[in-house]
mmCIF file of C-alpha atoms and ligand atoms in Angstrom:
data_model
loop_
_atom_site.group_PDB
_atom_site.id
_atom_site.type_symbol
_atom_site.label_atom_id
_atom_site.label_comp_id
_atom_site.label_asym_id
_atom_site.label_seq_id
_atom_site.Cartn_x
_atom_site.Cartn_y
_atom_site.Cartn_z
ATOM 1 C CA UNK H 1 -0.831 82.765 -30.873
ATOM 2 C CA UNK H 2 -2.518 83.148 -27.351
ATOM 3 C CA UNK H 3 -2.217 81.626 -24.210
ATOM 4 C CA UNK H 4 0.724 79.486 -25.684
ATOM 5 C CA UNK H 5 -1.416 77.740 -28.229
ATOM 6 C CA UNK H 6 -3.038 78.068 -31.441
ATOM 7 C CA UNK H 7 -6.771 77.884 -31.095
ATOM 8 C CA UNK H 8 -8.709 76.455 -34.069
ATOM 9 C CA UNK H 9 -12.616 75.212 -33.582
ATOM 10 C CA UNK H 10 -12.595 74.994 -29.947
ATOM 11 C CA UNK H 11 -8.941 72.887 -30.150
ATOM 12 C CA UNK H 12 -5.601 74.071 -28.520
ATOM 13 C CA UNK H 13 -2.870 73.354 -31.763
ATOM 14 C CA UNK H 14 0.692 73.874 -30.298
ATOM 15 C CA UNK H 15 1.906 77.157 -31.803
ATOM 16 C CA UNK H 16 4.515 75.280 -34.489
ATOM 17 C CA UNK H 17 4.156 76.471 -37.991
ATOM 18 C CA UNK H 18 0.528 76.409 -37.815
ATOM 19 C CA UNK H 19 -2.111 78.685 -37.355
ATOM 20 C CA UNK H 20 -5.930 79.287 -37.755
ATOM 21 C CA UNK H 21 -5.919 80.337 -41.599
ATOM 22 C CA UNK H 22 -3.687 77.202 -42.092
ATOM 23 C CA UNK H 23 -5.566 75.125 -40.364
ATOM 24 C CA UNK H 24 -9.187 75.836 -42.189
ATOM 25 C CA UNK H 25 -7.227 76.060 -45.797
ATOM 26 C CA UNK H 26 -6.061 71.898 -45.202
ATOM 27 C CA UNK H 27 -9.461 71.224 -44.629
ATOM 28 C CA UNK H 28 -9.305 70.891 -48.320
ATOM 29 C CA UNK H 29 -5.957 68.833 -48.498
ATOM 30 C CA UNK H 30 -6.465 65.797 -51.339
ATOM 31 C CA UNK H 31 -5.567 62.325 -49.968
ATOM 32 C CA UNK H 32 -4.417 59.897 -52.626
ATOM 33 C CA UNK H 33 -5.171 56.447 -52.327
ATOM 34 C CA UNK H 34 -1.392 55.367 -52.626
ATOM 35 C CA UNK H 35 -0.653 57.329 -49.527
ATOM 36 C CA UNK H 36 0.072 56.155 -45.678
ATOM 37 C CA UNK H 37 -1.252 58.638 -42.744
ATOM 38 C CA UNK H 38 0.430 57.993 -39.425
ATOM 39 C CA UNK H 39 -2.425 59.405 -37.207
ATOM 40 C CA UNK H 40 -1.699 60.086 -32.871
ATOM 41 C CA UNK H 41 -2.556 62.003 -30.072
ATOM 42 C CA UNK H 42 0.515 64.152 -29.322
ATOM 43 C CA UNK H 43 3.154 62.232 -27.443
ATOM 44 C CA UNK H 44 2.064 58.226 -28.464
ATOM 45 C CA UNK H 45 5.140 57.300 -29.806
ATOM 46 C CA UNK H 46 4.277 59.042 -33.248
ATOM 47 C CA UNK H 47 8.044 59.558 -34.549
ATOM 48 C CA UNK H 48 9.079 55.954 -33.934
ATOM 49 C CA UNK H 49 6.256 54.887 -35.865
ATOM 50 C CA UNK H 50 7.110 57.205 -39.043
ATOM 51 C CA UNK H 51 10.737 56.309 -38.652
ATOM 52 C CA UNK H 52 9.488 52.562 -39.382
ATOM 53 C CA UNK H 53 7.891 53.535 -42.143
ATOM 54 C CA UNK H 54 10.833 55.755 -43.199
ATOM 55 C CA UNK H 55 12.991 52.429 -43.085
ATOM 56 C CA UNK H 56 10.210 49.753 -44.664
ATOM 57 C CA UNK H 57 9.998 52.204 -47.512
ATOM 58 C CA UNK H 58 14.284 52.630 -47.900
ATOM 59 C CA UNK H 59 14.063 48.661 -47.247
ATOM 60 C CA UNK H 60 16.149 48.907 -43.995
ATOM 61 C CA UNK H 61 18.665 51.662 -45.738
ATOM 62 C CA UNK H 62 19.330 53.637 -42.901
ATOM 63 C CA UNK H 63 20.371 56.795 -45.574
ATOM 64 C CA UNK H 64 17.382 58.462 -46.164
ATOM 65 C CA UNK H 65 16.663 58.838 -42.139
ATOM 66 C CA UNK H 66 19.898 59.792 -41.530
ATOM 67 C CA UNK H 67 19.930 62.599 -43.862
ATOM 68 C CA UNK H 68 16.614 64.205 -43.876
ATOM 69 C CA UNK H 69 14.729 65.912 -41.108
ATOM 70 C CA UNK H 70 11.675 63.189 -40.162
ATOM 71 C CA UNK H 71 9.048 66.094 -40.762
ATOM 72 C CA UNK H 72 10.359 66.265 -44.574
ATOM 73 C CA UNK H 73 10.362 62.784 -44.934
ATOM 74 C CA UNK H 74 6.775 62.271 -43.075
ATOM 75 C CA UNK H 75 5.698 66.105 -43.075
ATOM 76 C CA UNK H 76 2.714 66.701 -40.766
ATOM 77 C CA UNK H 77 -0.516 67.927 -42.520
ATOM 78 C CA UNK H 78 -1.494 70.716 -40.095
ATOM 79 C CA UNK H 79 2.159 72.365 -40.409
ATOM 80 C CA UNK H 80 2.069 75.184 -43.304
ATOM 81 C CA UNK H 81 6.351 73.969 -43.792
ATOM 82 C CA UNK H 82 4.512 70.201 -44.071
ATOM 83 C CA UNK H 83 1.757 71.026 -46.169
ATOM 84 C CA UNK H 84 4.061 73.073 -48.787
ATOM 85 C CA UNK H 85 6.138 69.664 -48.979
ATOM 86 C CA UNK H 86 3.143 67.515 -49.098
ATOM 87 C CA UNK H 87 1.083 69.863 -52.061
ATOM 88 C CA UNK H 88 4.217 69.069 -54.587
ATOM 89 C CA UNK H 89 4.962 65.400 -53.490
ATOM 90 C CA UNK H 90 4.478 62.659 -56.684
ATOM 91 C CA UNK H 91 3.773 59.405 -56.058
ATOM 92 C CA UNK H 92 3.532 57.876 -52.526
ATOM 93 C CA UNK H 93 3.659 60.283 -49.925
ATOM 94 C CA UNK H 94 4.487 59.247 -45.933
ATOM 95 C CA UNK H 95 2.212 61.917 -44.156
ATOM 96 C CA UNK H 96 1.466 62.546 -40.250
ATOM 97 C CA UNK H 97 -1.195 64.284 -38.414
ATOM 98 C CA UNK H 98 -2.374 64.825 -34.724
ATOM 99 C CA UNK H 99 -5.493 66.547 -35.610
ATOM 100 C CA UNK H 100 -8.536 65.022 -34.166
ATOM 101 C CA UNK H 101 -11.126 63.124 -37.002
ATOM 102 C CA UNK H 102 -13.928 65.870 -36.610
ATOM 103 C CA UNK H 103 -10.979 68.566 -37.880
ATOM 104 C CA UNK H 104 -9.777 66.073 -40.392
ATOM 105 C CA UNK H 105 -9.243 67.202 -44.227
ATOM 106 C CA UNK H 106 -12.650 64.867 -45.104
ATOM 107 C CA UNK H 107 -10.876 63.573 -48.625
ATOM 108 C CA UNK H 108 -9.837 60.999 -46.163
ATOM 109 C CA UNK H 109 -12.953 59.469 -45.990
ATOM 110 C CA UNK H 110 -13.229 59.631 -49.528
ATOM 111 C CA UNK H 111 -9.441 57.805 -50.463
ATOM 112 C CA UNK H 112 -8.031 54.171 -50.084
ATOM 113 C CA UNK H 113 -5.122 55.801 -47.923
ATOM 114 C CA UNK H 114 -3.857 53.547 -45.868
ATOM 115 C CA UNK H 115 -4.308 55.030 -42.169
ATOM 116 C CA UNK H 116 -1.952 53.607 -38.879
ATOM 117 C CA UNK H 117 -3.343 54.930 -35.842
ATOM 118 C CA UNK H 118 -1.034 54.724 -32.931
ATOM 119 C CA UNK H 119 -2.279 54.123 -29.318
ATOM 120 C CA UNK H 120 -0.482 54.778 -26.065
ATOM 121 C CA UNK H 121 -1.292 54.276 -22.528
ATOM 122 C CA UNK H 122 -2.474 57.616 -21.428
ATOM 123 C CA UNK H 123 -0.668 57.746 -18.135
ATOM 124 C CA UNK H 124 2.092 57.417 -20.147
ATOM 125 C CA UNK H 125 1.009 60.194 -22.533
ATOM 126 C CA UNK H 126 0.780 61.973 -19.851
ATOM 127 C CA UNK H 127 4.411 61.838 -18.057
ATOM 128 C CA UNK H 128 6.024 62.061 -21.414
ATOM 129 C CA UNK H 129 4.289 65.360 -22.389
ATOM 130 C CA UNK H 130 4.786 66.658 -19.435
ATOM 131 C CA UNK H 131 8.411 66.365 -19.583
ATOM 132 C CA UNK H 132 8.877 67.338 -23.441
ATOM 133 C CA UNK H 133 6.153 70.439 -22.763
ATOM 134 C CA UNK H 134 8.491 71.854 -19.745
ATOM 135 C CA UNK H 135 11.657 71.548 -22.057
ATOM 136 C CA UNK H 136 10.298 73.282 -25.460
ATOM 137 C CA UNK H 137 8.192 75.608 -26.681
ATOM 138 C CA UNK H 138 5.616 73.506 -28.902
ATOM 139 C CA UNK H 139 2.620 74.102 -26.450
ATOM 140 C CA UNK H 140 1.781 76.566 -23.108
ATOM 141 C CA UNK H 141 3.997 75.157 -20.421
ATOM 142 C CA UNK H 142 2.712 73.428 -17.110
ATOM 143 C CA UNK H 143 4.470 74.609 -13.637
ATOM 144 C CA UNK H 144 4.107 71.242 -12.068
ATOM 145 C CA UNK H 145 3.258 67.300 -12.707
ATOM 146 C CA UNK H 146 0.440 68.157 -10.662
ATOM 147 C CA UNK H 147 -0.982 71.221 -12.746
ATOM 148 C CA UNK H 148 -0.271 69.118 -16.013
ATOM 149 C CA UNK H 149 -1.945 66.111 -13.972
ATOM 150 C CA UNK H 150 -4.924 68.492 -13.855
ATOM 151 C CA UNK H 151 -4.944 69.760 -17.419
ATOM 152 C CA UNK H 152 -5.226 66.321 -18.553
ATOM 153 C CA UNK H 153 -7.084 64.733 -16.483
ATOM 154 C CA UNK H 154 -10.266 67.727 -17.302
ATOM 155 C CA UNK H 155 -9.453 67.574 -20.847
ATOM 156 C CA UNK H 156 -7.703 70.583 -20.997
ATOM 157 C CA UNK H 157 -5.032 69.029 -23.039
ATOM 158 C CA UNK H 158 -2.934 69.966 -26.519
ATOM 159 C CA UNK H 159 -4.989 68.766 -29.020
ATOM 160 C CA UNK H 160 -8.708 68.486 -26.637
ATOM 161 C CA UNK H 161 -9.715 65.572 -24.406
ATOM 162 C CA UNK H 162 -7.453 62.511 -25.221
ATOM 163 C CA UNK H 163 -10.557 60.601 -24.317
ATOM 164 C CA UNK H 164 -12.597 62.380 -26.987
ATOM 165 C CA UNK H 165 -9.776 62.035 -29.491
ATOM 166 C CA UNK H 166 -8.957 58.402 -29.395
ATOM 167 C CA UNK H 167 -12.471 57.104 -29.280
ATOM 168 C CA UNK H 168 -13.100 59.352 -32.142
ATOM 169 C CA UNK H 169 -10.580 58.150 -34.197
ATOM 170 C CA UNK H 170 -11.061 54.279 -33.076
ATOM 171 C CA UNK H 171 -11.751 53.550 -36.892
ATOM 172 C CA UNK H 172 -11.533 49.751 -35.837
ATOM 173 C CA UNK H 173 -12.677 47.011 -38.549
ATOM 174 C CA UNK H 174 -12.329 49.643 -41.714
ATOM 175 C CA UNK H 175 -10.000 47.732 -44.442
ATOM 176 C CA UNK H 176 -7.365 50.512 -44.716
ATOM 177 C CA UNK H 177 -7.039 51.384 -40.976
ATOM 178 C CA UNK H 178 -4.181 50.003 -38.748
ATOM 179 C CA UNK H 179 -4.499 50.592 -35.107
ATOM 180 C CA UNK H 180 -1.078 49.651 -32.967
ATOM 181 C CA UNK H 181 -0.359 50.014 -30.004
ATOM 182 C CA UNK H 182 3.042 51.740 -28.486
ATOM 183 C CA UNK H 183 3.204 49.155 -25.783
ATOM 184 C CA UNK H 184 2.689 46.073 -28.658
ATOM 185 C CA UNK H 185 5.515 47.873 -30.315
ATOM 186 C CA UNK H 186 8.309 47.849 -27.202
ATOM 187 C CA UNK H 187 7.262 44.441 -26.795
ATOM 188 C CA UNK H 188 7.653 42.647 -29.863
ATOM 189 C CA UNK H 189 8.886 44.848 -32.540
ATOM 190 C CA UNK H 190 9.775 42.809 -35.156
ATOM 191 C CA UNK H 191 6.217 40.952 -35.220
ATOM 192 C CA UNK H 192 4.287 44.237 -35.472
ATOM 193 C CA UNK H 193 6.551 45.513 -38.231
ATOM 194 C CA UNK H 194 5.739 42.552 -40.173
ATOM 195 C CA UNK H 195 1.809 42.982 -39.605
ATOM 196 C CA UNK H 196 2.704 46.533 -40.873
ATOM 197 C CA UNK H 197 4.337 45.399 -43.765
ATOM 198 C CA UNK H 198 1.153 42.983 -44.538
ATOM 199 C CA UNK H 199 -0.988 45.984 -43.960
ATOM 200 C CA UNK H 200 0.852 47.802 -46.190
ATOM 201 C CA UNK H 201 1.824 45.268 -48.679
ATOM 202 C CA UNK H 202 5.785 45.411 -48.616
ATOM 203 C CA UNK H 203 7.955 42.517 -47.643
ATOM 204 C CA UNK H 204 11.459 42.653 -46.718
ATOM 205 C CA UNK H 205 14.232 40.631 -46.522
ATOM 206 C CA UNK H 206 15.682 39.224 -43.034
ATOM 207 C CA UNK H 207 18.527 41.529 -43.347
ATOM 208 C CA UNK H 208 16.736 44.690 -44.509
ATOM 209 C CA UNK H 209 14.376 43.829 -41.740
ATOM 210 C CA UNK H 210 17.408 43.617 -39.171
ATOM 211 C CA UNK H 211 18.591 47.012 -40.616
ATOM 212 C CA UNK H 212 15.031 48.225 -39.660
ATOM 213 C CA UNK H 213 14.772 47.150 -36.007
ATOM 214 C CA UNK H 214 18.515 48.423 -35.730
ATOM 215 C CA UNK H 215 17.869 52.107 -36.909
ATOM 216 C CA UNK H 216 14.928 52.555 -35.957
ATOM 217 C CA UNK H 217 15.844 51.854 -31.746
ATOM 218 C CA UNK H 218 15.631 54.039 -29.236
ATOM 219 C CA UNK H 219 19.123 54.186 -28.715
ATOM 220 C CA UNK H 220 19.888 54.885 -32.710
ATOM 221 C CA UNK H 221 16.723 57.475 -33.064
ATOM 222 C CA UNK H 222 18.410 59.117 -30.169
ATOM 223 C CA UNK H 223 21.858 59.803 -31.788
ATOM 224 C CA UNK H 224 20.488 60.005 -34.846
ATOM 225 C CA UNK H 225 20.123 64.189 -35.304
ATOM 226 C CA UNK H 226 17.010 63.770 -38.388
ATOM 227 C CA UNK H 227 15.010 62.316 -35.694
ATOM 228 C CA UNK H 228 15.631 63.298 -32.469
ATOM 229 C CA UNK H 229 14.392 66.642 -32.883
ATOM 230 C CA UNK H 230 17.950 67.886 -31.411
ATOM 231 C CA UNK H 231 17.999 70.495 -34.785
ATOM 232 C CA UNK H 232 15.564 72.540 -32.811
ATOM 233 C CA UNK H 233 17.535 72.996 -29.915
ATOM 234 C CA UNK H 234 18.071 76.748 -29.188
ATOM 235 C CA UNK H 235 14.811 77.186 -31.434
ATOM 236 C CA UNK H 236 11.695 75.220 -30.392
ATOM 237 C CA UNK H 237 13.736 73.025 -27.376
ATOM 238 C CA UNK H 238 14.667 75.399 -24.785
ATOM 239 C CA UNK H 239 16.590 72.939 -22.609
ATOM 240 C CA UNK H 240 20.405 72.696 -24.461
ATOM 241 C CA UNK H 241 20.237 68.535 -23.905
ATOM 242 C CA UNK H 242 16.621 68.250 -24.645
ATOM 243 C CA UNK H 243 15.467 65.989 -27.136
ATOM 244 C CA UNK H 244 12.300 63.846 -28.472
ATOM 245 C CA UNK H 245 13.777 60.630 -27.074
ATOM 246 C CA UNK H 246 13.206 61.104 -23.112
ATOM 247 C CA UNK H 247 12.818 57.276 -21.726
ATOM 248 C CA UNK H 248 11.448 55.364 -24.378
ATOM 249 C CA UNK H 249 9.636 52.579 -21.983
ATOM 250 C CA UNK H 250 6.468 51.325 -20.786
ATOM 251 C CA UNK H 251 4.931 52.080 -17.885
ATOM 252 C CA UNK H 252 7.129 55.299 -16.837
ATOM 253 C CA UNK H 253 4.157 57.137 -15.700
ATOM 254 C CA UNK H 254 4.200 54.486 -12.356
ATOM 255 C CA UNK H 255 7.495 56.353 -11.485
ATOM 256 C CA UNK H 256 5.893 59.697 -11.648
ATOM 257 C CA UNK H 257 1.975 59.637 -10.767
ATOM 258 C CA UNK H 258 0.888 59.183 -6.658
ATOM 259 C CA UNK H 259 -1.250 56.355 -6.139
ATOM 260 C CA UNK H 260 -4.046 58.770 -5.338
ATOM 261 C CA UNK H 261 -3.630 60.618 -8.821
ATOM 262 C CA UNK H 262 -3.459 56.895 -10.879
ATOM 263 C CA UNK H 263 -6.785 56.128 -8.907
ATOM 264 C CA UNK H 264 -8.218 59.855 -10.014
ATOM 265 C CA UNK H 265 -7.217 58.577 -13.480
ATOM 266 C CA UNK H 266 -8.496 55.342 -13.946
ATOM 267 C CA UNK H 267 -11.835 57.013 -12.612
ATOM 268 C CA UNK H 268 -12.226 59.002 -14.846
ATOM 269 C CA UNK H 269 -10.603 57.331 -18.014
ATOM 270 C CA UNK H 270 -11.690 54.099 -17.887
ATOM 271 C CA UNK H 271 -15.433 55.418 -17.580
ATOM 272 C CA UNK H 272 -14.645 57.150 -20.701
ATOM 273 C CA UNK H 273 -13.199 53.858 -22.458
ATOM 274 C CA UNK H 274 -15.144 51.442 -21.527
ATOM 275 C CA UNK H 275 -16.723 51.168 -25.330
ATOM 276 C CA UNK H 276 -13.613 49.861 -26.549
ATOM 277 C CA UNK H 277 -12.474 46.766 -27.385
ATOM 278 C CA UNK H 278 -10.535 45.821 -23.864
ATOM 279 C CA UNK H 279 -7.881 43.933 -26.082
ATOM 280 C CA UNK H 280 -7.409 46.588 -27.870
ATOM 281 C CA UNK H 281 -6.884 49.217 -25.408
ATOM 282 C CA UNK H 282 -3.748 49.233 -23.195
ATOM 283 C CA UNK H 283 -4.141 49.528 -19.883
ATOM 284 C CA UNK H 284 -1.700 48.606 -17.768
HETATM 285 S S1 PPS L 1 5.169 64.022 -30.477
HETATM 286 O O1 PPS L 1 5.948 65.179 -29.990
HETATM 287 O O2 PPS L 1 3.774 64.115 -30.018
HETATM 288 O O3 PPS L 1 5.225 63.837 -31.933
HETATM 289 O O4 PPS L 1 5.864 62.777 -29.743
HETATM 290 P P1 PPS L 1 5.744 61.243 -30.151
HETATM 291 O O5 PPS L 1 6.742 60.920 -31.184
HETATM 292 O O6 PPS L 1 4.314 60.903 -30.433
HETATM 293 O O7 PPS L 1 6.110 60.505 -28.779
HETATM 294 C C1 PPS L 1 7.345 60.701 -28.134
HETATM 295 C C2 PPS L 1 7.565 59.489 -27.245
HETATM 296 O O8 PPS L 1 7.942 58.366 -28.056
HETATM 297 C C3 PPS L 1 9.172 57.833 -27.554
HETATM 298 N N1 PPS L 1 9.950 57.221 -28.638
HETATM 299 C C4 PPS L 1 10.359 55.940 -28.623
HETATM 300 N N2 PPS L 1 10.125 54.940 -27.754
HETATM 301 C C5 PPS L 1 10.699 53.737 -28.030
HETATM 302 N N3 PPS L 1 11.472 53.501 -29.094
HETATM 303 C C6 PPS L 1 11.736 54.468 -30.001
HETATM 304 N N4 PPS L 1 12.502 54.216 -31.046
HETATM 305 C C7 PPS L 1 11.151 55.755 -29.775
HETATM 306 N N5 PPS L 1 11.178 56.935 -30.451
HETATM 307 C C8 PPS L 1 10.442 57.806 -29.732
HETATM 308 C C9 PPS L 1 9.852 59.063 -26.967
HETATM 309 O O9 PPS L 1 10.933 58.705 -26.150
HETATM 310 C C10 PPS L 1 8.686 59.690 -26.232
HETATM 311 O O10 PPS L 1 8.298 58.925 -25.086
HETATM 312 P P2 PPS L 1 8.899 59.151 -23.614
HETATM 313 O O11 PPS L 1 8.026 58.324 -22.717
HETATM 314 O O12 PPS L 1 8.814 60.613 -23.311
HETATM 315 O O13 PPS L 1 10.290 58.646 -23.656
#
């Protein structure tokens, strides 16, 4: 580790069980076409997303996610702890990954594994990294909002240019490739975990899909110790009351960013997005 991150290819990894060896040995990982890849920039509402998947694969049996860590039961690819899990795991496996396409293991490419990639309003991407960054020890730190502001806004970011990343991985119109969006999700949850369960194939019933909305809430996630990343306390989170769940809303970032700074932003981002499907994309 240098300059508080792992440096691999050009890319700033945060410094969690990962480093440079690891990162060029999963370049040969072996995707099976029975598995499901949750796939994010850092900070899009990633762990709701597997926690779904947790509960559509216990059919809305809140058990299994309250009673192992969410990184065993979706273990992240570019984590050596993940990848050990991942290596010995029969039958379907629930896997998640940050790392940006051109870093991607490339059996991917190769397998019928059914990929959901999970967008976010960057100004809100933005406010919630800032405040889980200044609490923990994942990534180097910012001093400010405004430094932060800065580091994203060039592309000096966890992970590379968010820009870069997202229209990379914009694998729109590909059969096995779900794109949803965090803000389609806190709007009408239930619908988009039925057009995941179509994507995916399952179907459950009313009640098991009740269970499902239930546990995986903001307010449940956030008691619930498997998922709320509270079991690093002390370790990874610095802050003795910090956890994964912050706010949990839309459009945050308006309470945080000046006017002048969401101006800078949309300068420069929607430049940068403006090959993208405008439905697709939130903006607002
Ligand atoms: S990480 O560290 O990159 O894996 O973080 P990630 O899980 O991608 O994103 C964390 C943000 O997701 C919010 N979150 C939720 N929002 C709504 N409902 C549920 N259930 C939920 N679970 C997690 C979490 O609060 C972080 O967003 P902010 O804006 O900081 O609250």
């Amino acid at each position: 580790m240098s300059d508080g991150y792992v440096w691999f290819e050009g890319i700033p990894f945060p410094v969690v069980d990962c480093t440079p060896e690891h990162l060029r040995a999963m370049q040969d990982f072996v995707f099976k076409d029975e598995d499901v890849l949750t796939v994010s920039f850092p900070k899009s509402g990633t762990n709701w997303l597997v926690e779904i998947l947790c509960l559509i694969y216990s059919k809305g049996d809140p058990t299994w996610v309250q009673s192992v860590p969410i990184w065993e039961r979706s273990p992240w690819v570019e984590n050596t702890h993940g990848y050990q899990i991942l290596k010995d795991k029969e039958g379907p496996r629930l896997i998640t990954s940050h790392v940006p396409i051109h870093l991607f293991p490339k059996s991917i490419f190769k397998s019928k594994t059914k990929v959901i990639y999970l967008i976010r309003n960057p100004r809100d991407i933005l406010v919630s990294g800032y405040f889980f960054w200044i609490i923990s020890k994942f990534v180097k730190r910012p001093e400010s909002l405004e430094q932060y502001f800065e580091w994203f806004t060039q592309g000096y970011e966890t992970l590379g240019n968010w820009a870069q990343y997202v229209n990379a991985w914009m694998l729109e119109g590909q059969e096995n490739v779900l794109i949803v969006s965090y803000e389609e999700l806190k709007q009408d949850t239930r619908s988009v975990v039925q057009k995941i369960c179509r994507f995916l194939g399952k179907k459950l019933e009313p009640e098991e899909l009740n269970s499902l909305l239930k546990h995986s809430s903001f307010q449940v996630m956030k008691e619930n110790k498997m998922s709320n990343y509270t079991l690093l306390r002390g370790w990874l989170i610095e802050d003795k009351n910090g956890s994964l769940m912050r706010k949990g809303i839309s459009g945050d970032w308006k309470n945080h960013l000046t006017v002048a700074q969401a101006e800078v932003f949309d300068r420069i981002f929607c430049e940068k997005m403006a090959g993208l499907p405008p439905e697709l994309f939130p903006w607002e």
